[in-house]
């Protein structure tokens, strides 16, 4: 709204690269930072559907929250100013993002704000908020906006057992002059302006290259309701880099062009080894080998219509030792992850 090249849902009016040490008043917990486990878990997803969904989150997503941050809406203070609510229970609110509800059309932002417009007069709001509440749709909208929040046990009640669902919905819709969230650049689509973008994303590209070379059992894309994430959605790059061309590459076409198995691809990474992860007990190349498939019965053999189905009966070995094995067996506090959009057990994206 302030005329800066940032996401439509980010009304940060500072015309420089910005970061913040907190997100909605919370320091981001260090145990959501990607580790060797995150990358090991990612690399043993041999279906592109699962690999492509997960790589947006666990292997790197928390870095965007950690470095970008959000200020102007201190949920930590705001909740405790109204209700008794233990801080540990509120901690996951540090990982919410307005992008989710803006993309669904539930939050609107001004088309333009002059540079002297106060942030409280240039922020996103839920235009239909009162209609939702009057129509008894409070829980429905919370479940739609943030299913992890709505489904987390006891999250929407205070320490005395009172239902505060409406309070949460109003807070997430910025329904108070004190709630004016502004986002650090690394947490939105302007993230390439932050220098730490550049060592972060080639790391993911390297993981994809090695998974592609190692082989997927299938490479079927799944359709997303978020335009720009699908195989046939167009990108900003014109075919043959001809800016006068009316034709632009799709995601699928670019993915094919950057296939590391093609001699035409202009680069490849010099190594696919992670010795620092091996030191923790993970395989040097992160990808576990498959054990031989279980012997098929006659009926199973009849129903197995392709080699991929036969290989699906094989199981990946688990050769982790030392610290890696301890991390595998450790109890994970799922509340730390619930709003990040992934399951810490490696199940991928939480459905929207």
C-alpha positions as MATLAB code, in Angstrom:
seq = 'XXXXXXXXXXXXXXXXXXXXXXXXXXXXXXXXXXXXXXXXXXXXXXXXXXXXXXXXXXXXXXXXXXXXXXXXXXXXXXXXXXXXXXXXXXXXXXXXXXXXXXXXXXXXXXXXXXXXXXXXXXXXXXXXXXXXXXXXXXXXXXXXXXXXXXXXXXXXXXXXXXXXXXXXXXXXXXXXXXXXXXXXXXXXXXXXXXXXXXXXXXXXXXXXXXXXXXXXXXXXXXXXXXXXXXXXXXXXXXXXXXXXXXXXXXXXXXXXXXXXXXXXXXXXXXXXXXXXXXXXXXXXXXXXXXXXXXXXXXXXXXXXXXXXXXXXXXXXXXXXXXXXXXXXXXXXXXXXXXXXXXXXXXXXXXXX';
ca = [
       0.000    0.000    0.000;
       2.894    2.372    0.628;
       4.160    1.909   -2.921;
       7.112   -0.332   -1.997;
       7.965   -3.595   -3.749;
       6.706   -5.884   -1.019;
       3.914   -8.423   -0.604;
       0.419   -6.905   -0.751;
      -0.157   -8.113    2.805;
       2.936   -6.357    4.195;
       2.415   -2.684    4.998;
       5.929   -2.070    6.235;
       6.530    1.558    5.267;
      10.288    1.582    6.013;
      12.017    1.963    2.607;
      15.034   -0.134    3.608;
      15.813   -3.757    4.331;
      14.243   -4.563    7.699;
      14.429   -7.386   10.232;
      13.038   -7.840   13.715;
      14.161  -10.043   16.581;
      10.611  -11.030   17.548;
       7.524  -12.253   15.767;
       4.243  -10.915   17.168;
       6.004  -10.266   20.478;
       7.602  -13.718   20.787;
      11.221  -14.712   20.412;
      11.255  -17.570   17.917;
      12.206  -20.816   19.653;
      15.524  -22.192   18.463;
      14.243  -25.742   18.059;
      12.288  -24.822   14.935;
      15.506  -23.897   13.089;
      16.247  -26.471   10.355;
      18.769  -29.143   11.326;
      20.380  -32.169    9.704;
      17.253  -34.064   10.701;
      15.115  -31.636    8.662;
      17.221  -32.233    5.564;
      17.553  -35.993    6.130;
      13.797  -36.281    6.542;
      13.259  -34.198    3.408;
      15.674  -36.219    1.306;
      13.939  -39.491    2.107;
      10.669  -38.302    0.585;
      10.820  -39.969   -2.814;
       7.400  -38.804   -4.005;
       7.555  -35.334   -5.552;
       4.083  -34.570   -4.208;
       5.358  -34.961   -0.652;
       8.835  -33.574   -1.366;
       7.502  -30.434   -3.064;
       4.962  -29.735   -0.342;
       7.378  -30.283    2.536;
      10.402  -28.395    1.214;
       8.523  -25.099    1.571;
       8.346  -25.607    5.319;
      10.523  -27.731    7.587;
      13.868  -27.539    5.693;
      13.897  -23.745    5.643;
      10.565  -22.023    6.365;
      11.349  -21.180    9.986;
      14.415  -19.188    8.894;
      12.099  -16.699    7.202;
      10.215  -16.202   10.458;
      13.391  -16.095   12.530;
      15.172  -13.469   10.422;
      12.208  -11.490    9.124;
      10.144  -11.096   12.235;
       6.920   -9.146   12.758;
       6.392   -6.036   14.827;
       3.520   -3.644   15.484;
       1.254   -6.396   16.867;
       2.468   -7.813   20.176;
       0.179  -10.804   20.715;
       2.141  -11.795   23.794;
       1.256   -8.527   25.547;
      -2.178   -8.116   23.964;
      -3.545  -11.472   25.149;
      -2.289  -11.057   28.708;
      -3.676   -7.531   28.821;
      -7.147   -9.044   28.398;
      -7.012  -12.585   29.830;
      -4.999  -14.914   32.023;
      -3.244  -17.076   29.456;
       0.018  -18.945   29.996;
       2.865  -17.742   27.784;
       3.882  -21.255   26.674;
       0.420  -21.841   25.227;
       0.576  -18.565   23.301;
       4.091  -19.127   21.892;
       2.943  -20.700   18.571;
       1.228  -17.416   17.666;
       4.709  -16.165   16.798;
       4.525  -18.206   13.603;
       1.212  -17.040   12.104;
       1.226  -15.204    8.789;
      -1.308  -12.854    7.241;
      -0.365  -14.231    3.822;
      -2.587  -17.225    4.454;
      -5.792  -15.290    5.062;
      -5.027  -12.612    2.461;
      -4.603  -15.265   -0.238;
      -7.988  -16.705    0.670;
      -9.633  -13.298    0.309;
     -10.540  -12.985    3.977;
      -8.332   -9.953    4.671;
      -8.249   -6.726    2.656;
      -5.599   -4.008    2.455;
      -5.797   -0.424    1.158;
      -4.761   -0.068   -2.473;
      -2.642    3.005   -1.696;
      -1.399    4.888    1.364;
       0.706    8.058    1.288;
       3.985    7.903    3.190;
       2.562   10.110    5.950;
      -0.441    7.820    6.539;
      -0.244    6.309   10.039;
       0.147    2.539   10.032;
      -3.085    2.096   12.002;
      -4.906    3.675    9.028;
      -3.095    1.500    6.480;
      -3.372   -2.087    7.619;
      -5.145   -5.289    6.691;
      -8.589   -5.940    8.145;
     -11.239   -8.630    7.763;
     -14.024   -6.710    6.054;
     -16.605   -9.398    6.875;
     -15.575   -9.830   10.517;
     -18.827   -8.645   12.090;
     -20.901  -10.745    9.672;
     -18.884  -13.834   10.627;
     -19.423  -13.213   14.328;
     -23.124  -12.350   13.958;
     -23.606  -15.448   11.814;
     -22.006  -17.752   14.418;
     -19.095  -18.459   12.068;
     -16.305  -17.632   14.518;
     -15.044  -21.202   14.860;
     -15.559  -21.913   11.162;
     -13.360  -18.968   10.192;
     -10.670  -19.840   12.744;
     -10.607  -23.402   11.402;
     -10.350  -22.076    7.847;
      -7.679  -19.490    8.622;
      -5.449  -21.478   10.961;
      -6.594  -25.096   11.346;
      -3.699  -25.846   13.669;
      -4.838  -23.103   16.033;
      -8.477  -24.083   16.021;
      -7.725  -27.780   16.524;
      -5.058  -27.418   19.212;
      -6.479  -28.672   22.486;
      -7.551  -25.873   24.845;
      -5.925  -23.188   22.696;
      -9.090  -21.104   22.430;
      -9.872  -20.996   26.143;
      -8.165  -18.924   28.840;
      -6.592  -20.294   32.005;
      -9.985  -20.244   33.740;
     -11.767  -22.264   31.065;
     -13.518  -19.360   29.340;
     -14.048  -19.563   25.563;
     -12.132  -16.708   23.931;
     -12.587  -17.738   20.294;
     -14.111  -14.404   19.278;
     -11.219  -12.564   20.914;
      -8.733  -14.618   18.896;
     -10.593  -14.026   15.642;
     -10.703  -10.262   16.249;
      -7.014  -10.243   17.152;
      -5.997  -12.162   14.029;
      -8.089   -9.726   11.968;
      -6.251   -6.701   13.516;
      -9.476   -5.440   15.064;
      -7.781   -2.973   17.398;
      -5.798    0.221   16.798;
      -2.821   -1.336   18.613;
      -2.647   -4.226   16.123;
      -0.706   -2.988   13.092;
       1.526   -5.911   12.018;
       4.473   -5.073    9.771;
       6.738   -7.746    8.372;
      10.502   -8.028    7.974;
      11.561   -8.512    4.363;
      12.851  -12.062    4.756;
       9.384  -13.225    5.805;
       7.620  -12.258    2.574;
       8.067  -12.110   -1.188;
      10.691   -9.362   -0.949;
      12.987  -11.870    0.794;
      15.591  -11.811   -2.040;
      16.465   -8.274   -0.881;
      17.905   -9.812    2.290;
      21.452  -11.161    1.720;
      20.748  -14.315    3.734;
      18.234  -15.364    1.081;
      21.081  -16.344   -1.222;
      22.863  -18.998    0.884;
      19.476  -20.325    2.056;
      17.705  -21.070   -1.208;
      20.597  -22.672   -3.108;
      20.708  -25.096   -0.187;
      17.165  -26.162   -1.090;
      18.053  -26.275   -4.780;
      20.957  -28.577   -3.934;
      18.616  -30.868   -1.992;
      16.245  -31.004   -4.966;
      19.111  -31.708   -7.386;
      20.285  -34.655   -5.297;
      16.775  -36.030   -4.812;
      16.216  -35.732   -8.587;
      19.492  -37.525   -9.333;
      18.684  -40.178   -6.723;
      15.265  -40.621   -8.314;
      11.636  -40.064   -7.396;
       9.132  -42.919   -7.330;
       6.700  -40.496   -8.982;
       6.789  -36.845  -10.026;
       3.083  -36.031  -10.110;
       2.229  -32.479   -9.044;
      -0.710  -31.750   -6.789;
      -2.899  -28.738   -7.420;
      -2.803  -25.976   -4.839;
      -5.463  -23.380   -4.193;
      -2.647  -20.823   -4.035;
      -2.042  -19.616   -7.586;
       1.629  -19.673   -8.560;
       2.350  -23.003   -6.857;
       1.016  -25.300   -9.581;
       2.781  -27.015  -12.464;
       1.090  -25.021  -15.218;
       1.037  -21.640  -13.448;
       3.083  -19.065  -15.333;
       6.103  -17.311  -13.872;
       7.547  -13.846  -14.553;
      10.216  -15.178  -16.928;
       9.569  -14.908  -20.648;
      10.417  -17.742  -23.030;
      14.016  -17.415  -24.277;
      14.311  -14.408  -21.942;
      12.669  -12.283  -24.638;
      10.892   -9.525  -22.709;
       8.785   -8.725  -25.782;
       7.393  -12.253  -25.915;
       3.822  -12.831  -24.805;
       4.703  -16.343  -23.627;
       6.110  -16.995  -20.167;
       7.567  -20.143  -18.681;
       5.445  -22.262  -16.368;
       6.743  -23.778  -13.156;
       6.826  -27.189  -14.787;
       8.805  -25.945  -17.777;
      11.414  -24.285  -15.579;
      11.699  -27.410  -13.462;
      12.380  -29.435  -16.592;
      14.958  -26.905  -17.799;
      16.877  -27.107  -14.522;
      16.894  -30.892  -14.424;
      20.454  -31.725  -13.236;
      20.451  -34.835  -15.447;
      20.418  -32.721  -18.628;
      23.682  -31.666  -20.229;
      22.000  -28.372  -21.190;
      21.568  -27.381  -17.537;
      24.240  -24.687  -17.039;
      25.300  -25.726  -13.534;
      25.476  -28.588  -11.082;
      26.650  -28.673   -7.478;
      30.189  -29.919   -6.920;
      29.258  -32.309   -4.126;
      26.217  -33.986   -2.647;
      27.757  -34.849    0.668;
      26.964  -33.418    4.087;
      29.932  -34.325    6.332;
      28.665  -32.195    9.227;
      25.515  -34.324    9.230;
      27.532  -37.527    8.993;
      29.328  -36.389   12.154;
      25.914  -36.370   13.882;
      25.156  -39.905   12.731;
      23.315  -39.325    9.456;
      24.232  -40.886    6.090;
      26.915  -38.813    4.341;
      24.622  -38.235    1.355;
      21.441  -38.028    3.469;
      19.528  -40.490    1.262;
      19.015  -43.938    2.733;
      19.161  -46.996    0.492;
      16.081  -49.106   -0.050;
      15.910  -52.581    1.414;
      14.717  -55.180   -1.118;
      10.939  -55.191   -1.630;
       8.944  -57.693    0.376;
       8.115  -60.837   -1.640;
       4.762  -60.338   -3.350;
       1.959  -62.837   -3.169;
       0.361  -63.900   -6.430;
      -2.558  -61.506   -5.800;
      -0.219  -58.627   -4.972;
       1.900  -59.338   -8.035;
      -1.219  -59.247  -10.202;
      -2.246  -55.855   -8.804;
       1.247  -54.365   -9.142;
       0.948  -52.651  -12.505;
       4.333  -50.956  -12.544;
       7.840  -51.127  -11.161;
       7.040  -48.068   -9.052;
       4.303  -49.984   -7.254;
       6.666  -52.882   -6.594;
       9.310  -50.529   -5.252;
       6.708  -48.940   -3.015;
       6.737  -52.152   -0.995;
      10.412  -51.590   -0.211;
      11.336  -49.738    2.957;
      14.106  -47.266    3.429;
      16.757  -48.347    5.883;
      17.434  -46.214    8.919;
      21.179  -46.065    9.531;
      21.188  -43.116   11.913;
      23.500  -43.375   14.885;
      24.636  -41.200   17.792;
      23.051  -37.753   18.010;
      20.947  -38.412   14.916;
      19.348  -41.452   16.544;
      18.722  -39.473   19.717;
      16.987  -36.744   17.706;
      14.902  -39.386   15.926;
      13.707  -40.863   19.218;
      13.301  -37.596   21.132;
       9.829  -36.362   22.045;
       8.961  -33.353   19.894;
       6.752  -30.543   21.180;
       4.344  -30.319   18.259;
       2.936  -27.012   19.575;
       6.143  -25.327   18.416;
       5.335  -26.261   14.836;
       1.577  -26.133   14.571;
       1.325  -22.785   12.753;
       4.398  -23.258   10.594;
       2.348  -25.481    8.330;
       4.211  -28.738    8.834;
       4.183  -31.790   11.011;
       7.481  -32.367   12.874;
       7.198  -36.093   12.210;
       7.811  -35.389    8.526;
       4.252  -35.747    7.282;
       4.531  -32.548    5.260;
       2.143  -29.640    5.010;
      -0.832  -29.263    7.284;
      -3.873  -29.099    4.949;
      -5.280  -25.628    4.393;
];
